[in-house]
XYZ file of C-alpha atoms in Angstrom:
567
model
C -9.773 85.996 123.259
C -8.474 84.586 119.981
C -11.864 84.981 118.259
C -12.163 88.655 119.198
C -8.582 89.629 118.404
C -8.294 87.807 115.068
C -11.409 89.547 113.682
C -10.152 92.924 114.928
C -6.631 92.467 113.549
C -7.917 91.204 110.195
C -10.134 94.318 109.880
C -7.463 96.771 111.079
C -6.327 97.791 107.578
C -9.910 98.467 106.524
C -10.413 100.602 109.654
C -7.393 102.721 108.727
C -8.871 103.326 105.260
C -12.097 104.512 106.864
C -10.196 106.921 109.141
C -8.346 108.246 106.099
C -11.673 108.873 104.342
C -12.940 110.776 107.434
C -10.072 113.234 107.078
C -11.459 114.384 103.728
C -14.525 115.761 105.505
C -13.470 118.830 107.582
C -16.735 118.942 109.505
C -16.506 115.271 110.507
C -12.819 115.575 111.383
C -13.545 118.573 113.597
C -16.289 116.665 115.410
C -13.924 113.701 116.008
C -11.264 115.981 117.517
C -13.818 117.679 119.780
C -15.013 114.284 121.017
C -11.448 113.118 121.747
C -10.599 116.295 123.638
C -13.791 116.055 125.674
C -13.555 112.343 126.578
C -9.821 111.470 126.748
C -7.910 114.762 126.991
C -5.092 113.171 129.035
C -3.978 110.990 126.079
C -3.149 113.918 123.807
C -4.450 111.905 120.820
C -4.935 113.876 117.620
C -6.853 111.215 115.657
C -8.398 107.756 115.984
C -5.273 105.890 114.836
C -3.807 106.325 118.301
C -6.582 104.130 119.740
C -7.028 101.709 116.849
C -3.429 100.471 117.017
C -3.556 99.681 120.742
C -5.264 96.247 120.502
C -2.922 95.191 117.684
C 0.118 96.123 119.791
C -1.321 94.623 122.959
C -1.979 91.124 121.614
C 1.613 90.840 120.386
C 2.950 91.941 123.786
C 1.209 89.214 125.751
C 3.706 86.436 124.798
C 6.624 88.787 125.579
C 5.205 89.768 128.978
C 4.441 86.161 129.892
C 7.910 85.093 128.748
C 9.502 87.828 130.891
C 7.477 86.740 133.924
C 8.423 83.120 133.233
C 12.135 84.023 133.169
C 11.869 85.615 136.600
C 9.851 82.791 138.126
C 11.714 79.909 139.816
C 11.094 76.573 138.195
C 10.172 75.204 141.588
C 7.311 77.680 142.024
C 3.770 76.298 141.855
C 2.797 78.916 139.220
C 5.600 77.932 136.825
C 3.633 75.220 134.890
C 0.629 77.522 134.519
C 2.880 80.326 133.231
C 4.445 77.931 130.710
C 1.006 76.888 129.429
C -0.098 80.528 129.230
C 3.000 81.542 127.272
C 2.511 78.672 124.824
C -1.192 79.469 124.465
C -0.576 83.155 123.707
C 2.132 82.259 121.199
C -0.361 79.944 119.486
C -3.017 82.673 119.597
C -0.677 85.069 117.787
C 0.146 82.396 115.202
C -3.566 81.710 114.616
C -4.283 85.445 114.304
C -1.537 85.819 111.675
C -2.837 82.793 109.754
C -6.411 84.101 109.849
C -5.255 87.522 108.670
C -3.329 85.916 105.808
C -6.406 83.949 104.752
C -8.533 87.074 104.817
C -5.995 88.912 102.666
C -6.086 86.064 100.138
C -9.893 86.132 100.170
C -9.960 89.907 99.719
C -7.645 89.537 96.736
C -9.772 86.931 94.934
C -13.376 87.570 95.965
C -13.767 90.862 94.086
C -15.909 90.654 90.966
C -13.819 92.046 88.137
C -15.526 93.869 85.272
C -12.870 93.815 82.584
C -13.268 94.911 78.997
C -12.108 92.734 76.141
C -9.043 94.944 75.727
C -8.142 94.525 79.410
C -8.452 90.761 79.135
C -6.170 90.666 76.116
C -3.698 92.926 77.934
C -3.459 90.371 80.733
C -2.541 87.571 78.376
C 1.092 86.496 78.394
C 3.035 83.281 78.010
C 2.803 82.461 81.720
C -0.969 83.006 81.988
C -1.653 81.050 78.790
C 0.471 78.135 80.019
C -1.253 78.187 83.413
C -4.748 78.206 81.916
C -3.803 75.452 79.465
C -2.507 73.290 82.324
C -5.712 73.850 84.317
C -7.905 72.996 81.339
C -5.998 69.787 80.582
C -6.200 68.819 84.264
C -9.943 69.446 84.315
C -10.440 67.349 81.161
C -8.468 64.509 82.724
C -10.751 64.722 85.777
C -13.858 64.463 83.611
C -12.389 61.595 81.583
C -11.350 59.704 84.724
C -7.678 59.628 83.736
C -6.548 61.135 87.043
C -8.285 61.006 90.396
C -10.033 64.123 91.641
C -9.163 65.396 95.092
C -12.202 64.753 97.257
C -13.194 66.893 100.204
C -16.595 65.700 101.382
C -16.970 68.448 103.963
C -16.291 71.205 101.453
C -18.435 69.566 98.734
C -21.459 69.498 101.063
C -20.944 73.145 102.010
C -20.583 74.220 98.380
C -23.729 72.314 97.382
C -25.734 74.137 100.060
C -24.202 77.452 99.003
C -25.062 76.922 95.328
C -28.618 76.029 96.383
C -28.849 79.360 98.213
C -27.504 81.201 95.150
C -30.042 79.611 92.803
C -32.878 80.209 95.279
C -32.056 83.915 95.578
C -31.813 84.337 91.796
C -35.100 82.504 91.216
C -36.888 84.506 93.920
C -35.673 87.802 92.391
C -36.976 86.757 88.985
C -40.305 85.538 90.381
C -40.918 88.681 92.448
C -40.219 90.910 89.433
C -42.538 88.809 87.261
C -45.245 88.811 89.953
C -45.082 92.587 90.295
C -45.294 93.102 86.525
C -48.276 90.770 86.132
C -50.059 92.335 89.101
C -49.595 95.837 87.703
C -50.863 94.751 84.276
C -53.869 93.056 85.896
C -54.808 96.148 87.896
C -54.244 98.575 85.016
C -57.619 99.937 83.818
C -58.346 98.716 80.304
C -59.539 101.276 77.715
C -63.119 100.021 77.591
C -63.365 100.407 81.386
C -61.529 103.696 81.567
C -63.523 105.404 78.802
C -66.994 104.471 79.999
C -69.113 107.629 79.967
C -71.289 106.559 82.910
C -71.803 108.969 85.784
C -73.745 106.709 88.168
C -74.776 103.148 88.840
C -72.775 99.902 89.382
C -70.446 100.559 86.436
C -69.371 103.894 87.906
C -68.844 102.256 91.311
C -66.758 99.521 89.757
C -64.655 102.038 87.842
C -64.124 104.061 91.029
C -63.081 100.896 92.872
C -60.653 99.860 90.087
C -59.082 103.325 89.995
C -58.706 103.357 93.783
C -56.932 99.989 93.745
C -54.635 100.982 90.872
C -53.844 104.546 91.951
C -53.814 104.219 95.759
C -53.519 100.631 96.972
C -51.049 99.310 94.411
C -48.474 102.188 94.613
C -48.323 101.787 98.402
C -47.962 98.003 98.043
C -45.230 98.471 95.425
C -43.340 100.897 97.687
C -43.477 98.506 100.654
C -42.543 95.549 98.449
C -39.476 97.406 97.195
C -38.390 98.377 100.715
C -39.105 95.064 102.483
C -38.470 92.508 99.724
C -36.687 93.812 96.620
C -33.957 95.857 98.314
C -33.048 93.143 100.883
C -33.104 90.563 98.101
C -30.721 92.641 95.965
C -28.434 93.170 98.973
C -28.407 89.424 99.615
C -27.629 88.795 95.954
C -24.703 91.255 96.149
C -23.431 89.471 99.271
C -23.218 86.216 97.286
C -20.891 87.643 94.623
C -17.737 87.548 96.787
C -18.125 83.919 97.943
C -19.009 82.891 94.393
C -15.752 84.363 93.133
C -13.867 82.633 95.949
C -15.479 79.252 95.180
C -14.556 79.661 91.519
C -10.979 80.652 92.382
C -10.656 77.657 94.733
C -11.289 75.309 91.804
C -8.523 76.998 89.784
C -6.113 76.807 92.705
C -7.084 73.170 93.348
C -6.064 72.258 89.799
C -2.730 74.053 90.363
C -2.319 72.325 93.729
C -2.848 68.843 92.241
C -0.393 69.551 89.425
C 2.260 70.802 91.849
C 1.687 67.869 94.213
C 2.189 65.442 91.352
C 5.378 67.228 90.319
C 6.585 67.258 93.927
C 6.109 63.504 94.291
C 8.167 62.948 91.139
C 11.001 65.450 91.756
C 10.976 65.659 95.554
C 10.896 69.483 95.734
C 9.085 72.531 94.370
C 10.002 76.129 93.690
C 9.146 79.073 95.929
C 6.318 80.216 93.611
C 4.862 76.709 93.523
C 4.993 76.534 97.319
C 3.168 79.881 97.476
C 0.503 78.584 95.059
C -0.038 75.520 97.264
C -0.365 77.704 100.350
C -2.862 79.921 98.535
C -5.109 76.941 97.811
C -4.851 75.712 101.413
C -5.701 79.197 102.712
C -8.751 79.579 100.441
C -9.992 76.067 101.228
C -9.548 76.517 104.995
C -11.330 79.883 104.902
C -14.289 78.495 102.957
C -14.619 75.436 105.191
C -14.529 77.664 108.274
C -16.900 80.422 107.100
C -19.290 78.860 104.582
C -21.416 77.144 107.298
C -22.073 80.454 109.047
C -22.601 82.259 105.739
C -25.131 79.644 104.545
C -26.975 79.856 107.848
C -27.203 83.651 107.794
C -28.204 83.706 104.104
C -31.008 81.202 104.738
C -32.246 83.250 107.691
C -32.333 86.393 105.548
C -34.099 84.510 102.757
C -36.691 83.206 105.205
C -37.312 86.699 106.588
C -37.721 88.071 103.054
C -40.276 85.352 102.231
C -42.181 86.076 105.447
C -42.272 89.774 104.551
C -43.490 88.922 101.053
C -46.302 86.749 102.415
C -47.326 89.417 104.951
C -47.435 92.067 102.196
C -49.670 89.881 100.049
C -52.022 89.306 102.994
C -52.183 93.042 103.677
C -52.919 93.730 100.000
C -55.716 91.147 99.887
C -57.245 92.473 103.122
C -57.128 96.095 101.928
C -58.691 95.290 98.540
C -61.384 93.131 100.161
C -62.240 95.857 102.663
C -62.642 98.449 99.895
C -64.678 96.013 97.769
C -67.073 95.362 100.652
C -67.559 99.112 101.135
C -68.406 99.554 97.441
C -70.663 96.486 97.488
C -72.770 97.913 100.289
C -73.571 100.954 98.137
C -74.716 98.890 95.118
C -78.484 98.402 94.632
C -78.196 94.612 94.723
C -75.657 94.449 97.514
C -78.155 92.987 100.032
C -79.940 90.681 97.586
C -79.827 86.922 98.430
C -77.189 85.081 96.437
C -79.559 82.782 94.415
C -81.693 85.763 93.393
C -78.589 87.722 92.412
C -77.290 84.933 90.140
C -80.741 84.528 88.584
C -80.776 88.253 87.780
C -77.268 88.038 86.259
C -78.245 85.057 84.104
C -81.373 86.789 82.771
C -79.401 89.941 81.996
C -76.740 87.976 80.095
C -79.355 86.130 78.032
C -81.064 89.393 77.142
C -77.752 91.094 76.189
C -76.710 88.064 74.117
C -79.944 88.135 72.135
C -79.502 91.856 71.447
C -75.920 91.302 70.294
C -76.890 88.495 67.903
C -79.633 90.651 66.385
C -77.165 93.506 65.952
C -74.593 91.233 64.246
C -77.164 89.851 61.802
C -78.320 93.353 60.896
C -74.755 94.558 60.527
C -73.852 91.704 58.147
C -76.755 92.511 55.882
C -75.910 96.206 55.514
C -72.109 95.834 55.258
C -70.893 96.188 51.635
C -68.683 93.540 50.080
C -64.990 94.395 49.907
C -63.674 95.817 46.641
C -61.746 93.219 44.606
C -59.352 93.867 41.774
C -57.543 91.679 39.278
C -54.034 90.521 40.104
C -51.147 92.256 38.373
C -49.293 90.091 35.810
C -46.144 89.547 37.913
C -47.983 88.232 40.962
C -50.423 86.342 38.738
C -47.553 84.419 37.140
C -46.085 83.777 40.601
C -49.309 82.274 41.977
C -49.959 80.146 38.862
C -46.346 78.975 38.971
C -46.828 77.762 42.537
C -50.036 75.985 41.544
C -48.397 74.275 38.568
C -45.446 73.110 40.665
C -47.141 72.044 43.869
C -50.900 71.975 43.287
C -53.613 74.159 44.844
C -53.857 71.998 47.988
C -50.314 73.059 48.986
C -51.036 76.792 48.912
C -51.008 78.744 52.166
C -51.620 82.401 52.924
C -49.482 84.462 55.330
C -51.741 85.831 58.095
C -49.294 88.447 59.464
C -45.930 89.960 58.563
C -42.954 87.620 59.078
C -39.432 88.912 59.753
C -36.751 86.249 59.324
C -34.288 86.223 62.225
C -32.281 83.060 61.526
C -30.434 81.554 58.614
C -32.789 80.138 55.967
C -35.739 82.149 57.404
C -37.913 84.112 54.968
C -39.265 87.637 55.362
C -42.835 87.786 54.035
C -45.693 90.288 53.996
C -49.200 89.591 55.256
C -51.382 88.128 52.520
C -48.593 86.570 50.432
C -49.187 83.139 48.941
C -46.616 80.364 49.490
C -46.464 76.650 48.756
C -45.726 74.109 51.502
C -42.693 71.915 50.832
C -42.151 70.259 54.201
C -44.031 70.585 57.522
C -40.871 70.231 59.692
C -37.475 71.899 59.754
C -34.089 70.162 59.677
C -34.240 69.481 63.434
C -37.707 67.936 63.337
C -39.421 71.036 64.707
C -43.028 71.064 63.456
C -43.523 74.746 64.310
C -41.240 75.832 61.415
C -42.278 74.884 57.860
C -40.243 74.878 54.677
C -42.111 76.833 51.988
C -41.636 78.065 48.432
C -42.396 81.788 48.070
C -42.295 81.729 44.274
C -38.500 81.927 44.043
C -36.812 81.997 47.443
C -37.289 78.995 49.694
C -36.941 78.970 53.452
C -38.562 78.445 56.814
C -41.490 80.370 58.303
C -43.513 79.935 61.543
C -46.346 77.465 60.998
C -48.644 79.520 63.220
C -48.612 82.400 60.715
C -49.895 80.311 57.782
C -53.440 79.277 56.915
C -54.683 77.159 53.980
C -55.573 79.253 50.941
C -58.720 78.294 48.998
C -58.850 80.126 45.641
C -62.165 80.989 43.999
C -62.854 78.534 41.143
C -63.660 79.981 37.736
C -67.205 79.381 36.429
C -66.194 79.317 32.737
C -65.672 75.705 31.607
C -62.801 74.930 29.307
C -61.024 78.184 30.145
C -57.334 78.068 29.310
C -54.550 79.419 31.537
C -54.562 83.213 31.109
C -51.969 85.591 29.697
C -48.943 83.457 30.520
C -50.297 80.410 28.667
C -51.392 82.336 25.560
C -48.055 84.064 25.314
C -46.317 80.701 25.379
C -48.497 79.499 22.540
C -47.476 82.493 20.439
C -43.820 81.555 20.878
C -44.185 77.966 19.530
C -41.366 76.758 17.255
C -42.099 76.091 13.578
C -41.518 72.373 13.972
C -44.222 72.062 16.676
C -47.425 70.471 15.468
C -50.168 73.129 15.537
C -52.883 70.461 15.294
C -51.724 68.665 18.437
C -54.637 68.745 20.858
C -53.991 70.508 24.164
C -55.627 69.247 27.316
C -58.260 71.425 28.865
C -57.023 72.859 32.151
C -59.524 73.936 34.777
C -58.180 77.287 35.899
C -59.098 79.367 38.898
C -59.308 83.093 39.334
C -58.245 84.087 42.807
C -59.769 87.303 44.152
C -57.376 90.046 45.156
C -57.704 93.461 46.626
C -55.342 96.385 46.973
C -55.029 97.797 50.484
C -52.923 100.494 52.101
C -49.916 98.888 53.730
C -49.131 102.058 55.690
C -51.017 105.162 56.741
C -50.499 108.229 54.516
C -51.483 111.855 55.170
C -52.302 113.978 52.124
C -50.082 117.059 51.778
C -51.759 118.724 48.756
C -55.203 118.816 47.075
C -53.944 116.293 44.467
C -53.263 113.654 47.126
C -55.631 111.567 49.260
C -55.142 110.289 52.820
C -55.033 106.572 53.652
C -55.298 104.449 56.776
C -53.270 101.242 57.107
C -55.354 98.275 55.921
C -57.915 100.443 54.085
C -59.091 98.979 50.703
C -58.468 101.189 47.656
C -59.209 101.081 43.910
C -56.202 101.739 41.671
C -57.307 103.858 38.715
C -53.842 104.428 37.188
C -50.597 102.823 38.414
C -48.663 106.006 37.553
C -48.954 109.781 37.649
C -49.546 112.156 34.703
C -45.827 112.114 33.838
C -45.755 108.323 33.715
C -43.801 107.899 36.978
C -44.728 104.690 38.783
C -43.708 106.099 42.145
C -47.245 107.563 42.471
C -50.594 105.887 41.748
C -54.025 107.441 41.172
C -56.489 105.732 43.523
C -60.070 106.084 44.693
C -60.913 105.625 48.362
C -64.187 106.439 50.088
C -65.396 108.248 46.971
C -62.345 110.532 46.789
C -59.659 110.436 44.119
C -56.030 111.395 44.486
C -52.420 110.288 44.309
C -50.633 108.150 46.917
C -47.107 106.628 46.942
C -47.140 103.327 45.068
C -44.891 101.778 47.701
C -47.657 102.306 50.282
C -50.012 99.951 48.407
C -50.087 96.178 48.910
C -51.923 93.621 46.764
C -53.146 90.714 48.879
C -55.103 87.581 47.907
C -58.542 87.320 49.456
C -60.610 84.238 50.128
C -64.214 83.999 49.006
C -66.294 86.180 51.355
C -67.951 84.133 54.103
C -69.781 86.953 55.849
C -68.464 90.131 57.339
C -65.481 90.106 59.732
C -63.571 92.742 61.607
C -60.467 94.109 59.829
C -57.084 92.991 61.187
């Protein structure tokens, strides 16, 4: 009796809110009135409130009725002791119902997830809240430092540990299901070389038809069922965990307040009304969690198990459906009934034949492919490269293989093809995947995976001095320098460079020429007819025209070692 009534009474306020929402719908309200008039016309009830309040009134009348009967029963009657026990029991039932309702009200107050803006949080700050949070923080630090003993509740600690395990399991399963679905969709997505095959018959056409059937028919149905049977229940279960999580978090805050007030009470002998209310709030939250967390954990685990069973069944159905379709397509293939050893022998022979054809094609292609156009380095970049060589030596030079965008402090932003000098192969934290380099001025860290050793082409002219930079330094010698002093011969190198289009460009007039990103060009004049360096006259594929100078990139190039695909 107590179990039924306390749940009903605790939910009574929520039921009244529902009835109030029904009144906003005239059609629903009219249907309710018609039902009441047809089923209970003798009550004269005009809405559902008349019936909802009856159980709440009835349970409070039981102690009064039993007390009235007890007053009119002689003490010598045989029923008198039973009436006394009944009256006491019903009084206790009412007390338990009130206590349960109070706990539920406290839980309803604290288990709502609040989404407050920063302005709202600052608006809530006042002297009292700051003092309370400071006291809680100091109490928590004293717990961690072992200065004061922590209140232990083994029963609650075990329940919370199981609850947190459920929370982490649900979150991990949501993440894994989403990742599984994404990988499966990417795996089944037809790749361009399969999708664009211009083959109207044969095994390739059958395979393409099978792949399209799986991606366009089987997978959408599997995804729809997975969303309905796994993802939606999993999200609902995750939403169910938010309220208890908030309550568990609030219990810790109230426990810190409770310990502080208990300590003050033992010293002073009494507490204020607000402090007594704070202690009762903690006791109510703790009692509610201890009473309801076991059932909640059990139900959550049952739901999680059912979701996993549904997930496994869906995967089995998917595998069976794909296998059935694959067997149907296999029966139509010319080699579908061939013995397995003969089939593998045929596959091996075909692969050997195709490999030989591919090698012959590659050798022929290398012989007819022209060498890339190389151009001398401009003076600024030439001085930069020779400066790096003079400072660090040619064995420390590395080439950037792809564009690098610095995202952290001390990170460099570099373009593909730039030359840098290695200073240190680890960062300040000992991470070997980030190297410290010198980019000819700025120094910083770059990913090690985007660097490769740079091997410049050695000059064939013996005794060649350092170019332009060195000769210009000689011309600026002071008068007191000895002109006859012998200078050591320096073996110089001439790295090969080429100018390529860093970005695609579409010609807009007959005087311009179109470019594709990465396309080699020959710079004829680094300016236009008016001398502006914003435009450069280039030659590409036998055509001449102007392109924006900012679209051109000069990159070092290693000595050609055969033809390779452009990046």
